[in-house]
mmCIF file of C-alpha atoms in Angstrom:
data_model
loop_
_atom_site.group_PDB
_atom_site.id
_atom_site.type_symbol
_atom_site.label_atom_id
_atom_site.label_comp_id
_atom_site.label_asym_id
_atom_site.label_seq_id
_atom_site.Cartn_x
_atom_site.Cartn_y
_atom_site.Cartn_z
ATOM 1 C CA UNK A 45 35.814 9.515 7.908
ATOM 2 C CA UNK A 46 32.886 11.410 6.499
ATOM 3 C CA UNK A 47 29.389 10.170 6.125
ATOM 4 C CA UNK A 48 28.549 8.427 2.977
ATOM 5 C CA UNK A 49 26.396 5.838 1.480
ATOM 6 C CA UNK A 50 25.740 4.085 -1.951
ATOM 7 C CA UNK A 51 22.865 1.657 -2.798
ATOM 8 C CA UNK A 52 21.892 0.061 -5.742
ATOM 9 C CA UNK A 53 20.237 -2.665 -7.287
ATOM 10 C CA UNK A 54 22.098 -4.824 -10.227
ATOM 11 C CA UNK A 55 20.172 -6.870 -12.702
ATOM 12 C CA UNK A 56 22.383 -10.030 -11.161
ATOM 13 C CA UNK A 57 20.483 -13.190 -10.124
ATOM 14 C CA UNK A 58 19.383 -13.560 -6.286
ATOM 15 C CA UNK A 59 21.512 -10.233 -5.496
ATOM 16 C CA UNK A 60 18.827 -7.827 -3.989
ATOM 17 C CA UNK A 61 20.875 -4.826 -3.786
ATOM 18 C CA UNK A 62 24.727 -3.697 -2.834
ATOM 19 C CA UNK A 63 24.982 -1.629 -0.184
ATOM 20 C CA UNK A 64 28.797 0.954 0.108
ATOM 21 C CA UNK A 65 28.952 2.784 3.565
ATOM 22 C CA UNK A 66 31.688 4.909 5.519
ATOM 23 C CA UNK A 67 30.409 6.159 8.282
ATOM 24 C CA UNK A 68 30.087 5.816 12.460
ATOM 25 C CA UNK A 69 26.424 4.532 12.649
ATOM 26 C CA UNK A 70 25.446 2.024 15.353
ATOM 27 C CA UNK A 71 22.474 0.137 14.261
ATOM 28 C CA UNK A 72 20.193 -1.226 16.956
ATOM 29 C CA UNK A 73 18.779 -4.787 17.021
ATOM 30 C CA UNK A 74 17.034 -5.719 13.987
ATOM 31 C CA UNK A 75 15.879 -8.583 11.627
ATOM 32 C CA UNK A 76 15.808 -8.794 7.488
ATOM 33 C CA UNK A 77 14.710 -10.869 5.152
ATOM 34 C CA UNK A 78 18.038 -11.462 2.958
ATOM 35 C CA UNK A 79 21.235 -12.641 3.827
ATOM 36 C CA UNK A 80 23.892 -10.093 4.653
ATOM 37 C CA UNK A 81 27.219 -10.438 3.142
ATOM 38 C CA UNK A 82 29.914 -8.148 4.477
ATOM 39 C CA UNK A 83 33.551 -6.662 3.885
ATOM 40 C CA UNK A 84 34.919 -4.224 6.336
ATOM 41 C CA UNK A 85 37.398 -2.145 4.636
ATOM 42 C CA UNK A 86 38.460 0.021 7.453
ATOM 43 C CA UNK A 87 37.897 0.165 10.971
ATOM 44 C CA UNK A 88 36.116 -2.477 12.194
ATOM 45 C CA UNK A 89 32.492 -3.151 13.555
ATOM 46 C CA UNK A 90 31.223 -4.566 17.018
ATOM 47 C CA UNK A 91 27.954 -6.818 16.616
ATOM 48 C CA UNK A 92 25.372 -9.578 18.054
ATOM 49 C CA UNK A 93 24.183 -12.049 16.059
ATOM 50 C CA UNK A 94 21.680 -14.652 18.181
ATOM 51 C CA UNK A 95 22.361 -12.579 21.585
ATOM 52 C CA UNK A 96 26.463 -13.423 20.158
ATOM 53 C CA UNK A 97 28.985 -10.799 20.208
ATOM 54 C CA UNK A 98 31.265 -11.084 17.099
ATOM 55 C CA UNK A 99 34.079 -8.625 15.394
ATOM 56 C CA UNK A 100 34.013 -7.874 11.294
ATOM 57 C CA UNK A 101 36.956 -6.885 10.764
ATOM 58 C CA UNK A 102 39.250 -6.380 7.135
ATOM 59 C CA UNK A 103 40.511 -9.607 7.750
ATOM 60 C CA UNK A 104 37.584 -11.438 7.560
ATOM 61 C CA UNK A 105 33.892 -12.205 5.421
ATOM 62 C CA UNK A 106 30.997 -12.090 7.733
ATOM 63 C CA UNK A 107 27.644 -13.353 7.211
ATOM 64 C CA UNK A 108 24.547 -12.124 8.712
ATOM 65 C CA UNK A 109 21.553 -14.896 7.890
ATOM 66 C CA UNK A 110 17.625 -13.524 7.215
ATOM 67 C CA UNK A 111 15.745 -13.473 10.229
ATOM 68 C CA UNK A 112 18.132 -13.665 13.194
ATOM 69 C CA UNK A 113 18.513 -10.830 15.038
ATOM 70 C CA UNK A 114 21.275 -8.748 14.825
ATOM 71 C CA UNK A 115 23.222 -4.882 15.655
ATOM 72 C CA UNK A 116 25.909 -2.961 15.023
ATOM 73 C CA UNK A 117 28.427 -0.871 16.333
ATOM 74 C CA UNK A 118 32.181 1.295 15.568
ATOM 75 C CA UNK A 119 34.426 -1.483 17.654
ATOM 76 C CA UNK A 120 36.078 1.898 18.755
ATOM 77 C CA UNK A 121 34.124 4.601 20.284
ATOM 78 C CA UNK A 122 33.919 7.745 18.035
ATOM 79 C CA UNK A 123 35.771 6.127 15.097
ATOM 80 C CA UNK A 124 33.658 5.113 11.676
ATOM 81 C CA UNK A 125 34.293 2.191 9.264
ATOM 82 C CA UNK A 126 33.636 1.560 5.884
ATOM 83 C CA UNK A 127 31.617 -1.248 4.389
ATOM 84 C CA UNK A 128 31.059 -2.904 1.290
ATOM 85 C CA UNK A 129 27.736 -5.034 1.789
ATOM 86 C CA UNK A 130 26.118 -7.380 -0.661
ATOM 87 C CA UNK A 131 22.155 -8.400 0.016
ATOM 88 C CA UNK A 132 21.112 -11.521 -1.340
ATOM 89 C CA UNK A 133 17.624 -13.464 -1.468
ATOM 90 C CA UNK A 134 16.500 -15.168 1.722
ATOM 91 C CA UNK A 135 16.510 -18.302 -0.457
ATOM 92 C CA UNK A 136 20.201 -18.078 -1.491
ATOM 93 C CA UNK A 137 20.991 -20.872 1.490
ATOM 94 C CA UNK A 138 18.281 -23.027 2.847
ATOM 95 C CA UNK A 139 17.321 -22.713 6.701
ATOM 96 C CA UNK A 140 19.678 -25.663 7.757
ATOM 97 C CA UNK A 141 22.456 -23.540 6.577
ATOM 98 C CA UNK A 142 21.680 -20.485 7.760
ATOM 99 C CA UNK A 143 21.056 -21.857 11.565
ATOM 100 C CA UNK A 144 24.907 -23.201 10.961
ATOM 101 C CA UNK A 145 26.084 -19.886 9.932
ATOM 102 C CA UNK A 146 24.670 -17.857 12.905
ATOM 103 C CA UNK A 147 26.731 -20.097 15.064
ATOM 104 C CA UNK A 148 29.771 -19.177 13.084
ATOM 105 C CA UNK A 149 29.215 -15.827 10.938
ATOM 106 C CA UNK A 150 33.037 -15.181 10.523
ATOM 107 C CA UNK A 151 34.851 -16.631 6.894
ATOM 108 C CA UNK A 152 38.747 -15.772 7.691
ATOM 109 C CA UNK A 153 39.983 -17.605 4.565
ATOM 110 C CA UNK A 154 41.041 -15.672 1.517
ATOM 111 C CA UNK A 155 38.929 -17.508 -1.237
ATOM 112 C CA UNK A 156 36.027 -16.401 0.237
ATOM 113 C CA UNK A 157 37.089 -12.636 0.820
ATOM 114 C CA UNK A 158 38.217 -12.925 -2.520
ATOM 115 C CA UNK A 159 35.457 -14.364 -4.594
ATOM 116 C CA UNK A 160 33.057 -11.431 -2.566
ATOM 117 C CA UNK A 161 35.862 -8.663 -3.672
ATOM 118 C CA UNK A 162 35.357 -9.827 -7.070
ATOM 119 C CA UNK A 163 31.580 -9.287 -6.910
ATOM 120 C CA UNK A 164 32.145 -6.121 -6.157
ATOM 121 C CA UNK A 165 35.006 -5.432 -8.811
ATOM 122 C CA UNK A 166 32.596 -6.639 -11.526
ATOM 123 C CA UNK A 167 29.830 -4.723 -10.608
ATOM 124 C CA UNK A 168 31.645 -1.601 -11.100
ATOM 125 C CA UNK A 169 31.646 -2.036 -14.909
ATOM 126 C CA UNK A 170 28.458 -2.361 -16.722
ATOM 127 C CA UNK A 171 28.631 -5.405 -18.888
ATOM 128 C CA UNK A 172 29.953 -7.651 -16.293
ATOM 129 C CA UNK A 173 26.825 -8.967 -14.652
ATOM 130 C CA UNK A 174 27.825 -12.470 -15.520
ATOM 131 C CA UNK A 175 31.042 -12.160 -14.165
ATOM 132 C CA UNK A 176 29.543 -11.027 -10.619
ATOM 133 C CA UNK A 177 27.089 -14.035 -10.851
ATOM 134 C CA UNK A 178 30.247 -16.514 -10.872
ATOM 135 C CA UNK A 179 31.903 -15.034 -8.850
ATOM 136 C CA UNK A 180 28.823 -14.814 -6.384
ATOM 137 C CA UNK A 181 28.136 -18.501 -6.642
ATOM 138 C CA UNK A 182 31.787 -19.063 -5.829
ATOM 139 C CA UNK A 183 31.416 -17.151 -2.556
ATOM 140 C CA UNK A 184 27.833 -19.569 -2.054
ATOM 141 C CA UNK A 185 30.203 -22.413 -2.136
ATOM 142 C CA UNK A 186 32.878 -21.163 0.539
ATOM 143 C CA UNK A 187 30.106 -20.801 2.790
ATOM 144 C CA UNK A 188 28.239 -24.059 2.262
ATOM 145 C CA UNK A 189 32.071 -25.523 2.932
ATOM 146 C CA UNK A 190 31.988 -23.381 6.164
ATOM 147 C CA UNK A 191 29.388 -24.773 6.846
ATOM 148 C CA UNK A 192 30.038 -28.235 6.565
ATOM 149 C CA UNK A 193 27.461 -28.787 3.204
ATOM 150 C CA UNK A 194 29.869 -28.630 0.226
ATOM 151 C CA UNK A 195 29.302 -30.751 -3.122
ATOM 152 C CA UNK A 196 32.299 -31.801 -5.278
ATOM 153 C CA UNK A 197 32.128 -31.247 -9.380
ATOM 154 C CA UNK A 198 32.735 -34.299 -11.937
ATOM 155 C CA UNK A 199 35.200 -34.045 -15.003
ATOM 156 C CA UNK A 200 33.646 -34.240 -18.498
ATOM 157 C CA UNK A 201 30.044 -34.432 -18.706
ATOM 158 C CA UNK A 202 27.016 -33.965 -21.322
ATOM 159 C CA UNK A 203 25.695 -31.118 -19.069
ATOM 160 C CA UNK A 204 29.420 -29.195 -19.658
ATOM 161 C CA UNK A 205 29.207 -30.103 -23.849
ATOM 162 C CA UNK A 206 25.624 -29.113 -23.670
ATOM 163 C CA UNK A 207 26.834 -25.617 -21.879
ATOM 164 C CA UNK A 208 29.722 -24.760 -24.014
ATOM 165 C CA UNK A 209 27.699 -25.401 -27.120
ATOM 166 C CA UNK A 210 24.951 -22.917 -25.793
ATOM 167 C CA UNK A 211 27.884 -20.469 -25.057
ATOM 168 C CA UNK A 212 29.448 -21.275 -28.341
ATOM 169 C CA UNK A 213 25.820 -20.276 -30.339
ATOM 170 C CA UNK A 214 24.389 -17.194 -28.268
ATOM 171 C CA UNK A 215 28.009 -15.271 -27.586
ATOM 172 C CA UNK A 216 26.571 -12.587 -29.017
ATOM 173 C CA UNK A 217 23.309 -12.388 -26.275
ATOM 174 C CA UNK A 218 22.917 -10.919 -22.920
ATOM 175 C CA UNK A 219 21.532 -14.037 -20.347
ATOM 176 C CA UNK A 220 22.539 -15.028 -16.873
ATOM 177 C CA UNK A 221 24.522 -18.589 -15.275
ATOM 178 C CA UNK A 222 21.013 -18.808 -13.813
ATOM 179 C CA UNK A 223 19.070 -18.408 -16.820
ATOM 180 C CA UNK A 224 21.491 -20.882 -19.011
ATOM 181 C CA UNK A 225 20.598 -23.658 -15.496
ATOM 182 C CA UNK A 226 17.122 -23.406 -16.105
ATOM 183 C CA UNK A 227 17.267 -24.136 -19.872
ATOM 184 C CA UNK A 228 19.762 -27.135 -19.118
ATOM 185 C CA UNK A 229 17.873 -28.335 -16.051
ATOM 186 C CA UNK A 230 20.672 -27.903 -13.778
ATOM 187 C CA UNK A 231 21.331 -25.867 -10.296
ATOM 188 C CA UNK A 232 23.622 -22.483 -11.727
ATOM 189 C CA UNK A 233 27.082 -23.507 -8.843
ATOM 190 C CA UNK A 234 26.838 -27.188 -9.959
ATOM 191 C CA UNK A 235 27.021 -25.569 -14.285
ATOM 192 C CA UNK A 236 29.574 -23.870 -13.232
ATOM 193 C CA UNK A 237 31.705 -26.751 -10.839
ATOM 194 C CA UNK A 238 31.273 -28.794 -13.796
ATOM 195 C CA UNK A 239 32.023 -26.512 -16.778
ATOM 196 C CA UNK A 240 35.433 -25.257 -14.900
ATOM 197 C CA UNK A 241 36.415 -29.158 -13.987
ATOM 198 C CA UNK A 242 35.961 -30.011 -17.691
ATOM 199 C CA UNK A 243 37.634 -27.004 -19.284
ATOM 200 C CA UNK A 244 39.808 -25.385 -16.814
ATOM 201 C CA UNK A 245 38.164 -22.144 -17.701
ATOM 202 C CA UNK A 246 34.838 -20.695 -16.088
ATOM 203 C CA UNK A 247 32.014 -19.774 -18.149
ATOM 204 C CA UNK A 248 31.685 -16.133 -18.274
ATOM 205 C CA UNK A 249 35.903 -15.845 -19.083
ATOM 206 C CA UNK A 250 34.938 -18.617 -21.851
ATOM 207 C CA UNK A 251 31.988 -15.980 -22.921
ATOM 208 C CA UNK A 252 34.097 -13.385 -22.675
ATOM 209 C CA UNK A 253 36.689 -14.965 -24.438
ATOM 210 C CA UNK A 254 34.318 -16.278 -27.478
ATOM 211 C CA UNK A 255 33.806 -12.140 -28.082
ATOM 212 C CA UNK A 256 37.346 -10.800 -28.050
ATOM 213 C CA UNK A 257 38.076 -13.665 -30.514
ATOM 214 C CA UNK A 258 35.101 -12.662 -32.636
ATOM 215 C CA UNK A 259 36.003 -9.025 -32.334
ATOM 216 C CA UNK A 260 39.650 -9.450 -32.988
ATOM 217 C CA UNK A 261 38.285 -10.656 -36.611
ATOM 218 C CA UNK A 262 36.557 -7.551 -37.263
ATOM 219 C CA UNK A 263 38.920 -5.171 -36.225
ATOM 220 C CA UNK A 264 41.031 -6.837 -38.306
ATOM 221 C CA UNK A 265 38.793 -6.497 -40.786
ATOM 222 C CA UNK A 266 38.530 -2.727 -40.374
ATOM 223 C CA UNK A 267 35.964 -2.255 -38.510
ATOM 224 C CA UNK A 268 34.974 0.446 -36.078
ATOM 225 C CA UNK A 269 35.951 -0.495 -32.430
ATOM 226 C CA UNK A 270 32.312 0.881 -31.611
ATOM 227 C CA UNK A 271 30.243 -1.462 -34.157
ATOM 228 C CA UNK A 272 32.570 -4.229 -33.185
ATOM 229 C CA UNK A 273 30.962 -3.686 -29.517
ATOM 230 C CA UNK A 274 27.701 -3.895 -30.665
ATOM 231 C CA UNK A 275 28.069 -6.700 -33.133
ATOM 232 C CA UNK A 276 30.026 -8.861 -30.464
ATOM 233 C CA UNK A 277 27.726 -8.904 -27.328
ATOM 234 C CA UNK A 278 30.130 -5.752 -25.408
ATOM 235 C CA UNK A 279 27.960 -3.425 -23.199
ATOM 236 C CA UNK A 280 29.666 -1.249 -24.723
ATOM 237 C CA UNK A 281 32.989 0.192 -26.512
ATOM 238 C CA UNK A 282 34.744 0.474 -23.205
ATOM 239 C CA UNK A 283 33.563 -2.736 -22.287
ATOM 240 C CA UNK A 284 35.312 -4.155 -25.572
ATOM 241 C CA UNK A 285 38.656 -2.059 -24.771
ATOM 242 C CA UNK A 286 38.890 -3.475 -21.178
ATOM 243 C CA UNK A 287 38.427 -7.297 -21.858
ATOM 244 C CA UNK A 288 40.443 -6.864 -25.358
ATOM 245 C CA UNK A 289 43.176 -4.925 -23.149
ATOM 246 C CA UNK A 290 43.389 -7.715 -20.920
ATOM 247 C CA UNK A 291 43.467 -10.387 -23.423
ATOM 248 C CA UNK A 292 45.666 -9.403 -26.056
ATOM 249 C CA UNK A 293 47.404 -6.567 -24.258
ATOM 250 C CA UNK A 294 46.299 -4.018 -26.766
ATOM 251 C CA UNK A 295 43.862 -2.166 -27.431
ATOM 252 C CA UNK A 296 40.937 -2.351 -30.112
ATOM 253 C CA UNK A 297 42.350 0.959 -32.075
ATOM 254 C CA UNK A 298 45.535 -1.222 -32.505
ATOM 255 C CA UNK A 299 44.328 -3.918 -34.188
ATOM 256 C CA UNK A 300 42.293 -1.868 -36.335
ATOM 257 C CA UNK A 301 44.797 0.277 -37.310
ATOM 258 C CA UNK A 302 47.329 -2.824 -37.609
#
């Protein structure tokens, strides 16, 4: 496995900066300030967490809180692993949780390798920023579970109406889960919890689904799949032909021409 790395920094609420690696580095002990959230996609990697040894492994999520110490190591001498790493703000979990979580870094259930695989996925497209903020507050509430602190979501409420309208009006603007809390006075994973129990659909697919609805009119009304992009909040035209693909199992030139 040859040496490589790949950092960046997405405009995506509390996420600090995703962090791809293959290589064979051992990392002596060390501290940071943001919580560590990890998928091992080959090999597997030795480490102490709190003077702990612990595996992270492909079958498993592992969790490395702000300001415990902490190394790394191949589990096999001379072999390398790859890594898919997501850094998040120190104030992502409060202390109490995080003093749980070095006690028990290791999430083997597959919701919450999922949800962090889906962070990921999104990020890889441009346009999805809102999808890898749900899908980041979904992995927030595996580990409060994990850890013993989750919170349970009501049916219908005024705060779900009051999102859906908001949703409804600005389908055609660029603004975060967290930015949509704020205006509504809300924490962003209780929106969300709430929105999905009341609708059965989570926001940013209802977002998403609001523009392929809007742009399915335009095509249809000849125009070009480009403008349509523009017009209907899409990054950009190959952001319109992946969701409309996925939706309507066709894509945008279809309609149009149709």
């Amino acid at each position: 496995m040859g040496d490589r790395v790949r950092a960046w920094h997405p405009d995506v609420p509390m996420l600090r900066e995703v962090y791809h690696a293959s290589f064979a580095h051992s990392y002596p002990p060390h501290t940071h300030d943001d919580w560590a959230v990890m998928l091992v996609d080959r090999g597997a990697v030795t480490y102490s967490l709190d003077r702990a040894e612990h595996h992270a492994t492909p079958t498993a999520l592992t969790l490395l809180p702000p300001g415990i110490a902490h190394d790394g190591r191949p589990s096999v001498d001379g072999s390398g692993y790859r890594k898919q790493v997501l850094y998040l703000r120190g104030d992502w979990l409060d202390a109490g949780v995080a003093a749980r979580i070095a006690d028990r870094p290791t999430l083997t259930n597959a919701p919450a390798q999922t949800a962090a695989r889906r962070v990921h996925a999104a990020l890889a497209h441009p346009g999805d920023e809102m999808a890898a903020e749900h899908w980041l507050l979904a992995v927030r509430d595996t580990v409060l579970a994990h850890a013993g602190s989750s919170a349970s979501a009501r049916r219908d409420t005024p705060l779900a109406r009051r999102l859906r309208a908001m949703l409804d009006d600005r389908y055609t603007e660029s603004f975060t889960i967290a930015e949509a809390a704020a205006e509504l006075g809300a924490h962003p994973s209780h929106l969300v919890r709430v929105f999905s129990a009341t609708y059965g659909i989570a926001p940013h697919r209802y977002l998403v689904g609001r523009r392929v609805d809007a742009a399915r009119r335009l095509l249809g009304e000849g125009c070009r799949p480009a403008d349509v992009a523009a017009r209907t909040g899409f990054h950009d035209q190959a952001h319109l032909a992946r969701h409309f693909r996925r939706v309507w199992g066709v894509t945008p030139g279809t309609i149009r021409a149709a």
